[in-house]
mmCIF file of C-alpha atoms in Angstrom:
data_model
loop_
_atom_site.group_PDB
_atom_site.id
_atom_site.type_symbol
_atom_site.label_atom_id
_atom_site.label_comp_id
_atom_site.label_asym_id
_atom_site.label_seq_id
_atom_site.Cartn_x
_atom_site.Cartn_y
_atom_site.Cartn_z
ATOM 1 C CA MET T 13 -0.899 -36.400 -31.219
ATOM 2 C CA ARG T 14 -3.704 -37.193 -28.844
ATOM 3 C CA LEU T 15 -7.097 -39.019 -29.794
ATOM 4 C CA PHE T 16 -10.374 -38.521 -28.182
ATOM 5 C CA TYR T 17 -13.176 -41.356 -28.088
ATOM 6 C CA ASP T 18 -16.799 -41.639 -27.154
ATOM 7 C CA GLU T 19 -18.554 -44.310 -24.974
ATOM 8 C CA THR T 20 -18.495 -46.740 -27.816
ATOM 9 C CA GLY T 21 -14.622 -46.622 -28.282
ATOM 10 C CA ARG T 22 -15.158 -44.829 -31.716
ATOM 11 C CA VAL T 23 -12.489 -42.015 -32.147
ATOM 12 C CA ILE T 24 -14.429 -38.739 -32.350
ATOM 13 C CA GLY T 25 -11.421 -36.031 -32.456
ATOM 14 C CA SER T 26 -7.809 -35.382 -32.073
ATOM 15 C CA VAL T 27 -5.315 -32.507 -31.577
ATOM 16 C CA GLU T 28 -1.916 -31.777 -32.347
ATOM 17 C CA GLY T 29 0.230 -28.953 -31.189
ATOM 18 C CA ALA T 30 3.126 -27.049 -32.920
ATOM 19 C CA LEU T 31 4.622 -27.678 -29.348
ATOM 20 C CA PRO T 32 4.199 -30.642 -26.788
ATOM 21 C CA GLU T 33 2.995 -28.114 -24.317
ATOM 22 C CA ILE T 34 0.618 -26.343 -26.553
ATOM 23 C CA GLU T 35 -1.124 -29.965 -27.239
ATOM 24 C CA GLN T 36 -1.163 -31.130 -23.517
ATOM 25 C CA GLY T 37 -2.961 -27.639 -23.009
ATOM 26 C CA PHE T 38 -5.956 -28.851 -24.624
ATOM 27 C CA GLY T 39 -8.909 -30.348 -22.504
ATOM 28 C CA LEU T 40 -10.934 -33.287 -23.204
ATOM 29 C CA PRO T 41 -13.864 -32.499 -25.638
ATOM 30 C CA SER T 42 -17.288 -31.821 -24.304
ATOM 31 C CA ASN T 43 -18.541 -34.900 -26.337
ATOM 32 C CA ALA T 44 -15.481 -37.279 -25.585
ATOM 33 C CA ALA T 45 -15.325 -40.024 -23.076
ATOM 34 C CA GLY T 46 -11.660 -40.118 -22.982
ATOM 35 C CA GLU T 47 -8.490 -39.969 -24.786
ATOM 36 C CA THR T 48 -5.342 -42.206 -25.917
ATOM 37 C CA GLN T 49 -2.081 -41.642 -27.987
ATOM 38 C CA PRO T 50 -1.536 -43.491 -31.228
ATOM 39 C CA ASP T 51 1.989 -45.609 -31.184
ATOM 40 C CA ARG T 52 4.688 -44.161 -33.320
ATOM 41 C CA GLU T 53 3.696 -46.317 -36.302
ATOM 42 C CA LEU T 54 0.340 -45.296 -36.526
ATOM 43 C CA TYR T 55 0.921 -41.740 -35.473
ATOM 44 C CA LEU T 56 3.044 -41.413 -38.711
ATOM 45 C CA ARG T 57 0.217 -42.955 -40.734
ATOM 46 C CA LEU T 58 -2.137 -40.320 -39.294
ATOM 47 C CA VAL T 59 -0.121 -37.423 -40.066
ATOM 48 C CA ASP T 60 0.907 -38.478 -43.665
ATOM 49 C CA PRO T 61 -1.279 -36.503 -45.926
ATOM 50 C CA LYS T 62 -1.243 -39.416 -48.426
ATOM 51 C CA ASP T 63 -2.417 -41.874 -45.988
ATOM 52 C CA LYS T 64 -6.047 -42.623 -46.115
ATOM 53 C CA LEU T 65 -6.363 -43.611 -42.422
ATOM 54 C CA HIS T 66 -8.370 -40.823 -40.818
ATOM 55 C CA PRO T 67 -8.695 -40.493 -37.059
ATOM 56 C CA HIS T 68 -12.366 -40.763 -37.273
ATOM 57 C CA HIS T 69 -12.015 -44.317 -38.831
ATOM 58 C CA LEU T 70 -10.486 -45.670 -35.583
ATOM 59 C CA VAL T 71 -11.971 -47.520 -32.741
ATOM 60 C CA VAL T 72 -10.028 -47.577 -29.336
ATOM 61 C CA ALA T 73 -9.935 -50.972 -27.940
ATOM 62 C CA ASN T 74 -11.019 -51.133 -24.399
ATOM 63 C CA PRO T 75 -11.875 -47.362 -23.746
ATOM 64 C CA LYS T 76 -10.952 -45.957 -20.369
ATOM 65 C CA GLN T 77 -13.618 -44.529 -17.978
ATOM 66 C CA ARG T 78 -13.662 -40.750 -18.522
ATOM 67 C CA GLN T 79 -11.376 -39.096 -16.166
ATOM 68 C CA PRO T 80 -13.009 -36.713 -13.499
ATOM 69 C CA MET G 2 40.974 -18.540 -48.965
ATOM 70 C CA SER G 3 39.991 -21.956 -50.162
ATOM 71 C CA LEU G 4 36.662 -23.914 -49.235
ATOM 72 C CA ILE G 5 36.713 -26.502 -46.695
ATOM 73 C CA GLN G 6 34.899 -29.639 -47.323
ATOM 74 C CA GLU G 7 32.546 -31.262 -44.989
ATOM 75 C CA GLY G 8 34.757 -32.815 -42.070
ATOM 76 C CA GLY G 9 37.284 -30.084 -41.897
ATOM 77 C CA THR G 10 39.650 -31.573 -44.523
ATOM 78 C CA LEU G 11 41.075 -28.968 -47.199
ATOM 79 C CA ASN G 12 39.970 -30.092 -50.543
ATOM 80 C CA ALA G 13 42.704 -29.266 -53.213
ATOM 81 C CA LEU G 14 39.910 -29.369 -55.865
ATOM 82 C CA ASP G 15 37.964 -26.324 -54.410
ATOM 83 C CA VAL G 16 38.491 -23.160 -56.052
ATOM 84 C CA SER G 17 39.290 -19.782 -54.495
ATOM 85 C CA PRO G 18 36.787 -17.419 -53.837
ATOM 86 C CA THR G 19 35.227 -15.485 -56.787
ATOM 87 C CA PRO G 20 34.803 -11.909 -56.668
ATOM 88 C CA ILE G 21 31.352 -10.932 -57.007
ATOM 89 C CA VAL G 22 31.664 -7.232 -57.236
ATOM 90 C CA PRO G 23 34.868 -5.485 -58.158
ATOM 91 C CA GLY G 24 36.858 -4.614 -54.836
ATOM 92 C CA THR G 25 34.570 -7.240 -52.802
ATOM 93 C CA ILE G 26 35.089 -10.878 -51.908
ATOM 94 C CA GLY G 27 32.499 -13.275 -51.864
ATOM 95 C CA VAL G 28 32.541 -17.167 -51.891
ATOM 96 C CA THR G 29 30.855 -19.765 -54.193
ATOM 97 C CA ASN G 30 31.401 -23.573 -54.850
ATOM 98 C CA LYS G 31 31.489 -23.347 -58.449
ATOM 99 C CA ALA G 32 34.580 -22.966 -60.591
ATOM 100 C CA GLU G 33 34.739 -20.194 -62.901
ATOM 101 C CA GLY G 34 32.728 -20.796 -66.190
ATOM 102 C CA GLU G 35 31.328 -23.903 -64.258
ATOM 103 C CA VAL G 36 27.424 -24.304 -65.016
ATOM 104 C CA GLY G 37 24.730 -25.395 -62.601
ATOM 105 C CA GLY G 38 23.167 -24.570 -59.239
ATOM 106 C CA ARG G 39 25.337 -22.959 -56.599
ATOM 107 C CA LEU G 40 25.757 -21.259 -53.401
ATOM 108 C CA MET G 41 26.902 -17.901 -53.171
ATOM 109 C CA THR G 42 27.793 -15.712 -49.884
ATOM 110 C CA LYS G 43 28.987 -12.250 -49.493
ATOM 111 C CA ASP G 44 29.161 -10.116 -46.452
ATOM 112 C CA ALA G 45 25.822 -10.688 -44.992
ATOM 113 C CA GLN G 46 24.063 -12.254 -47.913
ATOM 114 C CA LEU G 47 23.490 -15.877 -48.847
ATOM 115 C CA LYS G 48 22.046 -16.575 -52.514
ATOM 116 C CA VAL G 49 21.257 -20.134 -54.281
ATOM 117 C CA ASN G 50 21.279 -19.936 -57.835
ATOM 118 C CA ASP G 51 19.724 -22.491 -59.843
ATOM 119 C CA GLY G 52 22.276 -22.102 -62.732
ATOM 120 C CA ILE G 53 20.157 -19.149 -64.286
ATOM 121 C CA TYR G 54 18.193 -17.357 -61.636
ATOM 122 C CA ASP G 55 19.225 -16.449 -58.200
ATOM 123 C CA ARG G 56 16.209 -18.558 -56.395
ATOM 124 C CA VAL G 57 16.794 -18.137 -52.759
ATOM 125 C CA LEU G 58 18.017 -15.036 -50.961
ATOM 126 C CA VAL G 59 18.820 -14.791 -47.127
ATOM 127 C CA GLY G 60 20.062 -12.071 -45.175
ATOM 128 C CA GLN G 61 20.864 -8.339 -46.305
ATOM 129 C CA ARG G 62 19.122 -7.218 -49.516
ATOM 130 C CA ALA G 63 19.923 -4.455 -51.823
ATOM 131 C CA ASP G 64 17.913 -1.865 -49.708
ATOM 132 C CA GLY G 65 19.848 -2.637 -46.601
ATOM 133 C CA SER G 66 16.853 -4.544 -44.965
ATOM 134 C CA TYR G 67 17.277 -8.334 -43.905
ATOM 135 C CA GLY G 68 14.828 -11.136 -44.791
ATOM 136 C CA ILE G 69 14.049 -14.226 -46.672
ATOM 137 C CA GLN G 70 12.882 -14.524 -50.207
ATOM 138 C CA VAL G 71 12.350 -17.362 -52.689
ATOM 139 C CA SER G 72 11.154 -16.903 -56.110
ATOM 140 C CA LYS G 73 9.106 -19.113 -58.534
ATOM 141 C CA PRO G 74 10.937 -21.505 -60.930
ATOM 142 C CA GLY G 75 12.022 -19.009 -64.078
ATOM 143 C CA PHE G 76 12.252 -16.086 -61.771
ATOM 144 C CA GLY G 77 14.646 -14.407 -59.849
ATOM 145 C CA VAL G 78 14.370 -12.978 -56.154
ATOM 146 C CA THR G 79 14.628 -9.341 -57.494
ATOM 147 C CA SER G 80 11.938 -9.653 -60.223
ATOM 148 C CA GLY G 81 9.320 -8.559 -58.048
ATOM 149 C CA ASN G 82 7.000 -9.629 -55.500
ATOM 150 C CA SER G 83 4.311 -11.214 -57.826
ATOM 151 C CA ASN G 84 7.023 -13.846 -58.955
ATOM 152 C CA LEU G 85 7.942 -14.704 -54.875
ATOM 153 C CA VAL G 86 6.690 -17.850 -53.458
ATOM 154 C CA MET G 87 7.904 -16.810 -50.144
ATOM 155 C CA ASN G 88 8.813 -13.256 -48.625
ATOM 156 C CA SER G 89 9.640 -12.742 -45.022
ATOM 157 C CA ASP G 90 8.536 -8.955 -45.656
ATOM 158 C CA PHE G 91 4.918 -10.249 -45.593
ATOM 159 C CA ASN G 92 3.287 -11.994 -42.613
ATOM 160 C CA SER G 93 1.739 -15.360 -42.932
ATOM 161 C CA PHE G 94 -0.764 -17.518 -40.919
ATOM 162 C CA LYS G 95 1.061 -19.549 -38.205
ATOM 163 C CA ILE G 96 -0.556 -22.706 -37.048
ATOM 164 C CA VAL G 97 -0.273 -23.402 -33.486
ATOM 165 C CA ALA G 98 -2.483 -26.533 -33.131
ATOM 166 C CA SER G 99 -4.757 -28.429 -35.537
ATOM 167 C CA GLY G 100 -7.282 -31.167 -34.573
ATOM 168 C CA THR G 101 -10.450 -33.001 -35.521
ATOM 169 C CA ALA G 102 -13.825 -33.371 -33.915
ATOM 170 C CA THR G 103 -17.236 -35.122 -34.770
ATOM 171 C CA VAL G 104 -20.573 -33.671 -34.114
ATOM 172 C CA VAL G 105 -23.783 -35.575 -34.565
ATOM 173 C CA SER G 106 -26.631 -33.488 -36.028
ATOM 174 C CA THR G 107 -29.760 -34.520 -33.493
ATOM 175 C CA VAL G 108 -33.144 -35.077 -35.398
ATOM 176 C CA PHE G 109 -35.587 -32.656 -33.619
ATOM 177 C CA ALA G 110 -39.274 -31.481 -33.904
ATOM 178 C CA TRP G 111 -40.436 -29.018 -36.799
ATOM 179 C CA GLY G 112 -40.879 -25.783 -36.022
ATOM 180 C CA GLY G 113 -37.659 -25.633 -33.799
ATOM 181 C CA PHE G 114 -33.976 -24.892 -33.908
ATOM 182 C CA GLN G 115 -31.284 -27.367 -32.811
ATOM 183 C CA VAL G 116 -27.508 -26.924 -31.969
ATOM 184 C CA ASP G 117 -25.144 -29.850 -31.439
ATOM 185 C CA SER G 118 -21.535 -29.061 -30.752
ATOM 186 C CA ALA G 119 -18.141 -30.033 -29.359
ATOM 187 C CA THR G 120 -16.458 -27.595 -27.070
ATOM 188 C CA ILE G 121 -12.840 -27.996 -26.679
ATOM 189 C CA THR G 122 -10.718 -25.910 -24.042
ATOM 190 C CA HIS G 123 -7.474 -24.985 -26.053
ATOM 191 C CA GLY G 124 -5.241 -23.264 -23.296
ATOM 192 C CA LEU G 125 -3.560 -20.749 -25.500
ATOM 193 C CA GLY G 126 -4.329 -17.783 -23.108
ATOM 194 C CA TYR G 127 -5.809 -15.764 -26.161
ATOM 195 C CA THR G 128 -8.664 -15.952 -28.928
ATOM 196 C CA PRO G 129 -7.070 -17.508 -31.902
ATOM 197 C CA ALA G 130 -8.123 -17.063 -35.428
ATOM 198 C CA ILE G 131 -9.544 -20.373 -36.883
ATOM 199 C CA ILE G 132 -9.630 -22.171 -40.180
ATOM 200 C CA ALA G 133 -12.334 -24.945 -40.309
ATOM 201 C CA PHE G 134 -13.678 -27.405 -42.618
ATOM 202 C CA VAL G 135 -16.414 -29.872 -42.347
ATOM 203 C CA THR G 136 -17.836 -33.065 -44.093
ATOM 204 C CA SER G 137 -20.180 -35.798 -43.733
ATOM 205 C CA GLY G 138 -18.396 -37.929 -46.295
ATOM 206 C CA THR G 139 -15.128 -37.337 -47.843
ATOM 207 C CA THR G 140 -15.326 -34.048 -49.529
ATOM 208 C CA TYR G 141 -14.725 -30.858 -47.103
ATOM 209 C CA THR G 142 -16.285 -27.439 -47.372
ATOM 210 C CA ALA G 143 -14.948 -24.246 -45.438
ATOM 211 C CA VAL G 144 -16.858 -23.385 -42.408
ATOM 212 C CA PRO G 145 -19.213 -21.525 -41.807
ATOM 213 C CA ASP G 146 -21.384 -23.127 -44.626
ATOM 214 C CA ILE G 147 -24.879 -24.241 -45.139
ATOM 215 C CA ILE G 148 -24.229 -28.079 -45.303
ATOM 216 C CA GLN G 149 -27.750 -29.232 -46.119
ATOM 217 C CA GLU G 150 -31.270 -27.681 -46.888
ATOM 218 C CA SER G 151 -34.224 -29.058 -48.165
ATOM 219 C CA LEU G 152 -37.657 -27.184 -49.348
ATOM 220 C CA THR G 153 -41.056 -28.350 -49.983
ATOM 221 C CA SER G 154 -43.224 -26.244 -51.657
ATOM 222 C CA GLY G 155 -47.239 -26.159 -51.811
ATOM 223 C CA ALA G 156 -49.694 -25.787 -49.035
ATOM 224 C CA GLY G 157 -48.317 -28.403 -46.766
ATOM 225 C CA GLY G 158 -44.646 -27.407 -47.251
ATOM 226 C CA SER G 159 -41.607 -26.821 -45.253
ATOM 227 C CA TYR G 160 -38.036 -25.827 -45.032
ATOM 228 C CA TRP G 161 -35.319 -27.271 -43.299
ATOM 229 C CA LYS G 162 -31.694 -26.151 -43.151
ATOM 230 C CA ALA G 163 -28.385 -27.414 -41.587
ATOM 231 C CA SER G 164 -25.237 -25.195 -41.028
ATOM 232 C CA ALA G 165 -21.949 -25.465 -39.859
ATOM 233 C CA ASP G 166 -20.016 -22.693 -37.771
ATOM 234 C CA VAL G 167 -17.093 -22.360 -35.509
ATOM 235 C CA ALA G 168 -16.536 -20.205 -32.470
ATOM 236 C CA ALA G 169 -13.782 -19.306 -30.192
ATOM 237 C CA ASN G 170 -12.828 -17.223 -27.045
ATOM 238 C CA SER G 171 -9.624 -17.100 -25.120
ATOM 239 C CA THR G 172 -10.071 -20.359 -23.409
ATOM 240 C CA GLN G 173 -12.461 -22.570 -25.634
ATOM 241 C CA VAL G 174 -13.048 -23.551 -29.148
ATOM 242 C CA GLN G 175 -16.773 -24.811 -30.118
ATOM 243 C CA LEU G 176 -17.574 -26.429 -33.448
ATOM 244 C CA LEU G 177 -21.425 -26.158 -34.187
ATOM 245 C CA ILE G 178 -23.903 -27.959 -36.136
ATOM 246 C CA LYS G 179 -27.007 -25.535 -36.269
ATOM 247 C CA GLN G 180 -30.493 -26.909 -37.663
ATOM 248 C CA MET G 181 -33.926 -25.097 -38.218
ATOM 249 C CA GLY G 182 -36.932 -26.521 -39.379
ATOM 250 C CA MET G 183 -40.326 -24.708 -40.246
ATOM 251 C CA TYR G 184 -43.366 -25.838 -41.937
ATOM 252 C CA TRP G 185 -46.464 -24.181 -43.163
ATOM 253 C CA GLY G 186 -49.068 -26.775 -43.071
ATOM 254 C CA ALA G 187 -51.658 -27.605 -40.533
ATOM 255 C CA THR G 188 -49.232 -30.217 -39.079
ATOM 256 C CA PRO G 189 -45.563 -30.801 -38.996
ATOM 257 C CA PRO G 190 -44.089 -33.503 -41.665
ATOM 258 C CA GLY G 191 -42.624 -35.735 -39.013
ATOM 259 C CA SER G 192 -39.376 -35.122 -37.367
ATOM 260 C CA ALA G 193 -36.723 -32.730 -39.021
ATOM 261 C CA GLY G 194 -32.682 -33.495 -39.387
ATOM 262 C CA ASN G 195 -31.036 -36.806 -40.249
ATOM 263 C CA GLY G 196 -28.674 -37.574 -37.350
ATOM 264 C CA LEU G 197 -25.810 -37.316 -39.764
ATOM 265 C CA SER G 198 -22.042 -37.464 -38.152
ATOM 266 C CA TRP G 199 -20.195 -34.132 -39.138
ATOM 267 C CA ASN G 200 -16.381 -34.376 -39.126
ATOM 268 C CA PHE G 201 -14.683 -31.092 -38.597
ATOM 269 C CA LYS G 202 -10.945 -30.237 -39.254
ATOM 270 C CA TYR G 203 -9.753 -27.117 -37.782
ATOM 271 C CA TYR G 204 -6.559 -25.084 -37.514
ATOM 272 C CA LEU G 205 -5.745 -22.687 -34.585
ATOM 273 C CA LEU G 206 -3.503 -19.741 -35.414
ATOM 274 C CA GLN G 207 -0.902 -17.771 -33.690
ATOM 275 C CA GLU G 208 -2.871 -14.858 -34.973
ATOM 276 C CA THR G 209 -5.606 -13.598 -32.959
ATOM 277 C CA ALA G 210 -9.383 -13.162 -33.898
ATOM 278 C CA ASN G 211 -9.882 -9.793 -31.570
#
């Protein structure tokens, strides 16, 4: 899973592909400043339908500058 | 022929194959007269029985075709299509990617039209069919949808509407919040829209949209 954040570090999107190459084929959304990947423990919570944690509730610490 | 238990050791308690049809040989993991769920194989067919009904069939069927069928509880796999929860004879939507996106609706001037969107390059090389849902809180509705609207009647009245939509081509997916505001008084009633954050969930399918 890839998470996308805005200039304030708030997570504003995510994408998960059926295959790694499908997921890596996605580009940066037009309203995103950068992206990150959750660690394994967070990923398991994000994909658990019973977990209340939602990508839009996340804030990325020290967001990177948007890649050219 | 006796059944071989996992690990390759011959299990003396295993029973010999049970003929399923006179003149043919099949294999089952239950003794004659033993109740309960069982696995049965014969020729090119595998069946799982729950103790009463054949609930799963994999392989060659009575008509000679090959497939997979799973029945509802209380029904057998040959009791009719309406009693199946899965049937490989019928295609189903296949999800190749899923994701989320947040689009903020911009406050705009009355008498106009406003579109806010998030555009995502998907790299699939075809135009995927899309299933999408949207919310500004916790309850999602299916896209496209009129997500908000407001009508003020009377001489100085106005109408404002916000809708959610989704579009795709062979390279991109676009998630949109569209707003329009009209008034029929002498002056516009302030600004239109409310600047909400709209959260989309979307599913891109292997099936195409064109």
